[in-house]
Structures are given as C-alpha cells and as structure tokens.
Short mmCIF file of C-alpha atoms and ligand atoms in Angstrom, two decimals:
data_model
loop_
_atom_site.label_atom_id
_atom_site.label_comp_id
_atom_site.label_asym_id
_atom_site.label_seq_id
_atom_site.Cartn_x
_atom_site.Cartn_y
_atom_site.Cartn_z
CA MET N 3 20.96 2.08 -3.99
CA THR N 4 22.34 4.97 -1.94
CA ALA N 5 20.95 6.17 1.38
CA SER N 6 17.53 7.70 1.07
CA PRO N 7 15.13 9.56 3.33
CA ARG N 8 12.32 7.10 2.67
CA THR N 9 10.45 5.84 5.74
CA PRO N 10 9.33 2.21 5.38
CA LEU N 11 5.57 1.83 5.12
CA ILE N 12 3.79 -1.20 6.59
CA ALA N 13 0.27 -1.12 5.22
CA GLY N 14 -2.58 -3.50 6.06
CA ASN N 15 -5.27 -3.98 3.43
CA TRP N 16 -8.23 -5.56 5.19
CA LYS N 17 -10.28 -5.82 1.98
CA MET N 18 -13.95 -6.72 2.71
CA MET N 19 -13.16 -8.08 6.13
CA LYS N 20 -14.06 -7.16 9.74
CA THR N 21 -17.14 -5.59 11.27
CA ARG N 22 -16.66 -2.53 13.47
CA PRO N 23 -16.34 -4.51 16.75
CA GLN N 24 -13.83 -6.83 15.08
CA ALA N 25 -11.90 -3.82 13.78
CA GLN N 26 -11.74 -2.25 17.24
CA ARG N 27 -10.65 -5.59 18.74
CA PHE N 28 -7.77 -5.66 16.26
CA VAL N 29 -6.66 -2.17 17.30
CA ALA N 30 -6.81 -3.14 20.99
CA ASP N 31 -4.69 -6.22 20.26
CA LEU N 32 -2.20 -4.17 18.26
CA ALA N 33 -2.03 -1.59 21.05
CA ALA N 34 -1.18 -4.32 23.57
CA LEU N 35 1.58 -5.66 21.32
CA CYS N 36 3.00 -2.21 20.66
CA LYS N 37 3.17 -1.52 24.37
CA GLN N 38 5.56 -4.46 24.63
CA GLY N 39 7.64 -3.27 21.66
CA CYS N 40 7.03 -1.07 18.72
CA ASN N 41 9.06 -0.23 15.66
CA THR N 42 8.93 3.53 15.49
CA ALA N 43 11.24 3.55 12.47
CA VAL N 44 8.37 2.54 10.21
CA GLU N 45 5.09 4.16 9.29
CA TRP N 46 2.12 1.93 10.19
CA LEU N 47 -1.07 2.07 8.16
CA ILE N 48 -4.41 0.27 8.43
CA CYS N 49 -6.86 0.30 5.51
CA PRO N 50 -10.22 -1.02 6.78
CA PRO N 51 -13.49 -1.11 4.82
CA PHE N 52 -15.30 2.25 4.63
CA THR N 53 -17.77 1.15 7.32
CA SER N 54 -15.00 0.71 9.89
CA LEU N 55 -12.99 3.88 9.16
CA ASP N 56 -14.65 5.83 11.93
CA ALA N 57 -14.56 2.96 14.43
CA VAL N 58 -10.83 2.45 13.82
CA SER N 59 -10.08 6.17 13.82
CA SER N 60 -11.76 6.60 17.21
CA VAL N 61 -9.49 4.05 18.92
CA LEU N 62 -6.18 4.52 17.09
CA SER N 63 -4.86 6.72 19.88
CA GLN N 64 -4.78 3.55 22.06
CA VAL N 65 -1.79 2.38 20.03
CA PRO N 66 1.37 3.93 21.46
CA CYS N 67 3.01 4.17 18.03
CA PRO N 68 1.46 6.41 15.40
CA VAL N 69 -0.78 4.42 13.06
CA LYS N 70 -2.35 6.07 10.04
CA LEU N 71 -5.69 5.36 8.44
CA GLY N 72 -6.18 4.46 4.79
CA ALA N 73 -9.02 3.57 2.43
CA GLN N 74 -9.08 0.88 -0.24
CA THR N 75 -10.50 2.84 -3.16
CA MET N 76 -12.36 6.06 -3.97
CA GLU N 77 -14.22 7.79 -6.79
CA SER N 78 -12.34 10.34 -8.89
CA GLN N 79 -15.30 12.74 -9.17
CA PRO N 80 -15.50 15.32 -6.37
CA GLU N 81 -19.23 14.82 -5.68
CA GLY N 82 -22.53 14.14 -7.39
CA ALA N 83 -24.84 11.35 -8.49
CA TYR N 84 -22.45 8.40 -8.15
CA THR N 85 -24.46 5.94 -6.10
CA GLY N 86 -22.35 3.85 -3.78
CA GLU N 87 -19.19 5.88 -4.21
CA ILE N 88 -16.96 7.80 -1.80
CA SER N 89 -15.01 10.95 -2.70
CA ALA N 90 -11.53 12.04 -1.74
CA ALA N 91 -12.94 14.88 0.38
CA MET N 92 -15.11 12.38 2.30
CA LEU N 93 -12.01 10.32 3.04
CA VAL N 94 -10.10 13.35 4.25
CA ASP N 95 -13.10 14.19 6.46
CA ALA N 96 -12.91 10.64 7.90
CA ASN N 97 -9.25 11.18 9.00
CA VAL N 98 -7.93 9.12 6.11
CA SER N 99 -4.47 10.01 4.81
CA TYR N 100 -3.74 7.18 2.36
CA VAL N 101 -5.85 5.49 -0.32
CA ILE N 102 -5.04 2.25 -2.15
CA LEU N 103 -5.77 2.73 -5.86
CA GLY N 104 -5.75 0.31 -8.78
CA HIS N 105 -5.58 -2.83 -6.64
CA SER N 106 -5.72 -5.87 -8.91
CA GLU N 107 -9.06 -6.89 -7.38
CA ARG N 108 -10.51 -3.51 -8.39
CA ARG N 109 -9.09 -3.96 -11.89
CA GLN N 110 -10.34 -7.57 -12.12
CA TYR N 111 -13.81 -7.35 -10.54
CA TYR N 112 -14.82 -3.70 -11.00
CA GLY N 113 -13.42 -2.90 -14.43
CA GLU N 114 -10.84 -0.35 -13.34
CA THR N 115 -8.42 0.55 -16.10
CA ASN N 116 -5.17 2.49 -16.14
CA ALA N 117 -7.20 5.52 -17.28
CA THR N 118 -9.74 5.36 -14.44
CA VAL N 119 -6.95 4.69 -11.96
CA ALA N 120 -5.04 7.73 -13.28
CA ALA N 121 -8.08 9.95 -12.65
CA LYS N 122 -8.33 8.62 -9.11
CA VAL N 123 -4.62 9.16 -8.46
CA GLN N 124 -4.96 12.74 -9.66
CA ALA N 125 -8.04 13.39 -7.50
CA ALA N 126 -6.43 11.81 -4.43
CA VAL N 127 -3.27 13.90 -4.71
CA ALA N 128 -5.32 17.06 -5.30
CA ALA N 129 -7.23 16.37 -2.06
CA GLY N 130 -4.05 15.86 -0.05
CA LEU N 131 -4.31 12.08 0.18
CA THR N 132 -1.33 9.84 -0.52
CA PRO N 133 -2.30 7.26 -3.14
CA ILE N 134 -0.77 3.79 -3.03
CA LEU N 135 -0.87 2.89 -6.71
CA CYS N 136 -0.90 -0.89 -7.15
CA VAL N 137 0.65 -2.50 -10.19
CA GLY N 138 1.52 -6.06 -11.09
CA GLU N 139 1.26 -8.76 -13.71
CA THR N 140 -1.00 -11.81 -13.91
CA LEU N 141 0.44 -15.31 -14.05
CA GLU N 142 -0.32 -15.47 -17.75
CA GLN N 143 1.53 -12.21 -18.34
CA ARG N 144 4.51 -13.40 -16.30
CA GLU N 145 4.68 -16.69 -18.15
CA GLY N 146 4.44 -14.78 -21.41
CA GLY N 147 7.49 -12.68 -20.49
CA MET N 148 5.40 -9.53 -20.20
CA THR N 149 6.03 -8.62 -16.55
CA ASP N 150 8.24 -5.60 -17.16
CA ALA N 151 6.12 -4.21 -20.00
CA VAL N 152 2.91 -4.54 -17.95
CA VAL N 153 4.43 -2.90 -14.88
CA ILE N 154 5.98 -0.03 -16.85
CA GLU N 155 2.67 0.57 -18.61
CA GLN N 156 0.62 0.52 -15.40
CA VAL N 157 3.00 2.95 -13.68
CA THR N 158 3.28 5.28 -16.66
CA GLU N 159 -0.45 5.37 -17.43
CA GLY N 160 -1.51 5.37 -13.79
CA LEU N 161 0.56 8.51 -13.16
CA ALA N 162 -0.18 10.14 -16.51
CA LEU N 163 -2.32 12.92 -15.04
CA LEU N 164 0.24 13.82 -12.37
CA GLN N 165 2.88 15.06 -14.72
CA ASN N 166 1.95 18.70 -14.28
CA ASN N 167 1.84 18.30 -10.55
CA LYS N 168 5.33 17.10 -9.67
CA ALA N 169 6.23 19.60 -7.01
CA SER N 170 3.44 19.03 -4.52
CA MET N 171 3.07 15.32 -5.11
CA THR N 172 3.01 12.65 -2.45
CA LEU N 173 2.77 9.11 -3.63
CA ALA N 174 3.54 5.47 -2.90
CA LEU N 175 3.45 2.48 -5.22
CA ALA N 176 3.02 -1.21 -4.57
CA TYR N 177 4.29 -4.04 -6.73
CA GLU N 178 1.72 -6.77 -6.29
CA PRO N 179 2.11 -9.69 -8.71
CA VAL N 180 -1.48 -10.88 -9.11
CA TRP N 181 -0.47 -14.54 -8.91
CA ALA N 182 1.04 -13.95 -5.44
CA ILE N 183 -2.02 -12.26 -3.89
CA GLY N 184 -3.83 -14.44 -1.39
CA THR N 185 -2.32 -17.57 -2.91
CA GLY N 186 0.52 -18.24 -0.47
CA LYS N 187 2.92 -17.98 -3.44
CA THR N 188 5.41 -15.24 -2.69
CA CYS N 189 7.48 -13.66 -5.36
CA GLY N 190 11.14 -14.41 -4.62
CA ALA N 191 12.73 -11.57 -2.67
CA ALA N 192 15.33 -10.89 -5.37
CA GLU N 193 12.67 -10.74 -8.09
CA ALA N 194 10.40 -8.54 -5.94
CA ASN N 195 13.33 -6.17 -5.46
CA ARG N 196 14.13 -6.19 -9.17
CA VAL N 197 10.60 -5.18 -10.14
CA CYS N 198 10.45 -2.56 -7.35
CA GLY N 199 13.67 -1.15 -8.85
CA LEU N 200 12.05 -1.15 -12.29
CA ILE N 201 9.14 0.82 -10.83
CA ARG N 202 11.59 3.33 -9.35
CA SER N 203 13.41 3.81 -12.63
CA THR N 204 10.05 4.23 -14.38
CA LEU N 205 9.16 6.88 -11.80
CA ALA N 206 12.39 8.69 -12.62
CA ASP N 207 11.38 8.76 -16.29
CA VAL N 208 7.71 9.63 -15.76
CA LEU N 209 8.12 12.13 -12.91
CA SER N 210 11.68 13.00 -11.93
CA PRO N 211 14.77 11.33 -10.42
CA GLN N 212 14.07 13.23 -7.19
CA ALA N 213 10.50 11.95 -7.03
CA ALA N 214 11.75 8.42 -7.70
CA GLN N 215 14.14 8.63 -4.74
CA ALA N 216 11.51 10.09 -2.42
CA THR N 217 8.68 7.66 -3.30
CA ARG N 218 8.06 4.49 -1.31
CA VAL N 219 7.78 1.34 -3.43
CA LEU N 220 6.17 -1.51 -1.49
CA TYR N 221 5.96 -5.20 -2.20
CA GLY N 222 2.64 -7.01 -1.72
CA GLY N 223 1.54 -10.59 -2.24
CA SER N 224 1.42 -13.21 0.53
CA VAL N 225 3.72 -11.22 2.84
CA LYS N 226 3.84 -12.95 6.23
CA PRO N 227 6.05 -12.83 9.32
CA THR N 228 7.87 -15.87 7.94
CA ASN N 229 8.98 -14.16 4.71
CA SER N 230 9.06 -10.46 5.59
CA GLY N 231 12.46 -10.75 7.28
CA GLU N 232 14.12 -11.84 4.05
CA LEU N 233 12.40 -9.14 2.01
CA PHE N 234 13.47 -6.34 4.33
CA ALA N 235 16.81 -7.61 5.65
CA THR N 236 18.15 -8.14 2.15
CA TYR N 237 16.33 -5.55 0.08
CA GLY N 238 14.91 -3.04 2.57
CA LEU N 239 15.83 0.49 3.36
CA ASN N 240 19.22 1.58 2.01
CA LYS N 241 19.92 -1.94 0.71
CA GLY N 242 17.45 -2.30 -2.11
CA ASP N 243 14.23 -0.99 -3.48
CA ILE N 244 11.62 -2.56 -1.17
CA ASP N 245 10.39 0.25 1.09
CA GLY N 246 7.71 -1.68 2.91
CA ALA N 247 4.80 -4.00 2.35
CA LEU N 248 1.13 -3.98 1.40
CA ILE N 249 -0.28 -6.86 3.39
CA GLY N 250 -3.65 -8.54 2.91
CA GLY N 251 -4.34 -11.76 4.80
CA ALA N 252 -1.60 -11.37 7.40
CA SER N 253 -2.78 -7.84 8.26
CA LEU N 254 -6.02 -9.25 9.68
CA VAL N 255 -4.22 -10.80 12.63
CA ALA N 256 -2.70 -8.20 14.95
CA SER N 257 0.23 -10.40 15.99
CA ASP N 258 1.17 -11.11 12.34
CA PHE N 259 0.84 -7.48 11.29
CA HIS N 260 2.89 -6.39 14.29
CA ALA N 261 5.55 -9.04 13.61
CA ILE N 262 5.91 -7.94 9.99
CA GLY N 263 6.41 -4.31 11.04
CA MET N 264 8.89 -5.36 13.68
CA SER N 265 10.91 -7.27 11.09
CA VAL N 266 11.74 -4.16 9.10
CA GLN N 267 14.52 -3.03 11.41
CA VAL N 268 15.80 -3.78 14.89
CA PRO N 269 12.88 -2.69 17.05
CA ALA N 270 13.33 0.28 19.33
CA ALA N 271 11.38 0.67 22.52
CA CYS N 272 8.33 2.74 21.79
CA ALA N 273 8.25 6.14 23.41
CA VAL N 274 4.79 6.38 24.83
P1 PGA I 25 -2.20 -10.92 0.50
O1 PGA I 25 -2.87 -9.65 -0.20
O2 PGA I 25 -1.17 -10.42 1.47
O3 PGA I 25 -3.34 -11.63 1.17
O4 PGA I 25 -1.58 -11.74 -0.58
C1 PGA I 25 -2.11 -8.53 -0.57
C2 PGA I 25 -2.98 -7.50 -1.22
O5 PGA I 25 -3.93 -7.86 -1.94
O6 PGA I 25 -2.75 -6.28 -1.05
#
C-alpha cells in the first residue's frame, strides 16, 4: 500500500453503557491522560448513548487533543412519526459528526438489513455526517468459508445508494468479525488486514479508486492496549490497510482507550 493521506481514526463505541455523570467522569479522566501525552496524529472519537451526547459534548473542550462526537445509530427518515428514533439532523444539532451504522448488534437484535443500512448511510451523508459502516461475518459464515462473500455483499449493498453521490462523500468502514466482538477473541492481525484490504478493493469497485484510497477502514473486535500495537505497527498507516479501530469494551476505560490511541504512532507532545 502506498502512502496515503488517511488520518487514523480511534473510535470508542460505548454501546448501552454509562450514565451522564459516568460519561463526564470518563472525559475528565481522558483529559488528564492527554495532558500527560496525546497522540495528535490520530483522530479521536467517542460514541456515547444518545442520552449522554450533550453531557459529553459540553466537556469535550477539557481534553487538550481534539475529540469528536459520534452516535451509534440513527433513523434514515428525516422526521415524522417514528417513535423512539433520532434523525440525522438531530445528531448534527447535537454536535455529532460521525454515526456508526449497521453494527452487528443492530443487525442481530433490531432487524437491520443491508437495505435499511444503505438508506441510513445515504441519509447520514446527505446531512453531513460521516457514517462508519460496519461489516463482518458470523462464526458460522467464517467456518463455512463465506467471509469474503459476506463482507463484499455488505459493503456493496450498504453503499448502494451512494453511487450517485461520489464527489461529496465522506465515509469510514469498520471490519468487525461478529465472533470477535466482546468475546476476547481477536482476529489475527494479518487476517484483519487482509479483510480490510478486501473492503478497500470493494470500495474501489463500488465507488472509485480515489474514494477507496481516501476512506478509513477500521478494525473492530476485542481491540485492547495489549493487541493494538501489533495491529497498527504491522498493518497501520502506510504499511497496510488498517486505518484505526472501532473499540467497544476497552473504550469504556479512559486509560485503555488512551493507550490504544497512543499505540498508533510514536506519541507527540500535545500542543495545548
Ligand atoms: P469490542 O466491541 O471491542 O467490545 O469487541 C467492538 C464493537 O462492537 O464495536
């Protein structure tokens, strides 16, 4: 892989965890750690539950390195009678710039399909949000030799409604093998890189070679400070196809989240 302008993205997916005071405590802890050392070469992102978006947003300026705010899902419709849902415009209004879409837990527990995910991706991009489209195979699919076919299909169908919108598109993807999420089983770094490369080549086919080179492809699934070094040192920026991580469990602990971000490159002192 040749040199690229991609900035590594370190994204924390808090799932249905943390009340507002707990969320603000996390930000205070992260701020203290970043004052001691902060990797400004990466983009930091926290995706709390909807209820904590405002609480996190109001204290993010405490962190000396820029940290962005993300959401974990959204509705594709712009507004209306969709009880319990949140629109892209509401997220923008809440200072959100990223939204995780098509996470395997949304697909598994809430019936999201490639078609519903595609509508959300389209609505997110139209509103100026950067979607993080999650793809990945189940254990059964992996053992059945279907990993590549599943991933190619999820990427192709998930982006199907973007094809007329190439020029203005911002996008990230995350390869999250379902069997590695929250299980402690990490995908081997070489295999994670291979599938991230497959996602990039699919992007080149579905969108354009330029879009494929500009788009961050993250790995997610039991990323921790103990394994992030190998992922990034061997297959990170300009070496492979892993442009960052989508982190669940380890993103709930400020010191772990900070350590993972610091492992991406040699840390530089943070300019406060
Ligand atoms: P995990 O979750 O890091 O706890 O495996 C990752 C995710 O679901 O995004």
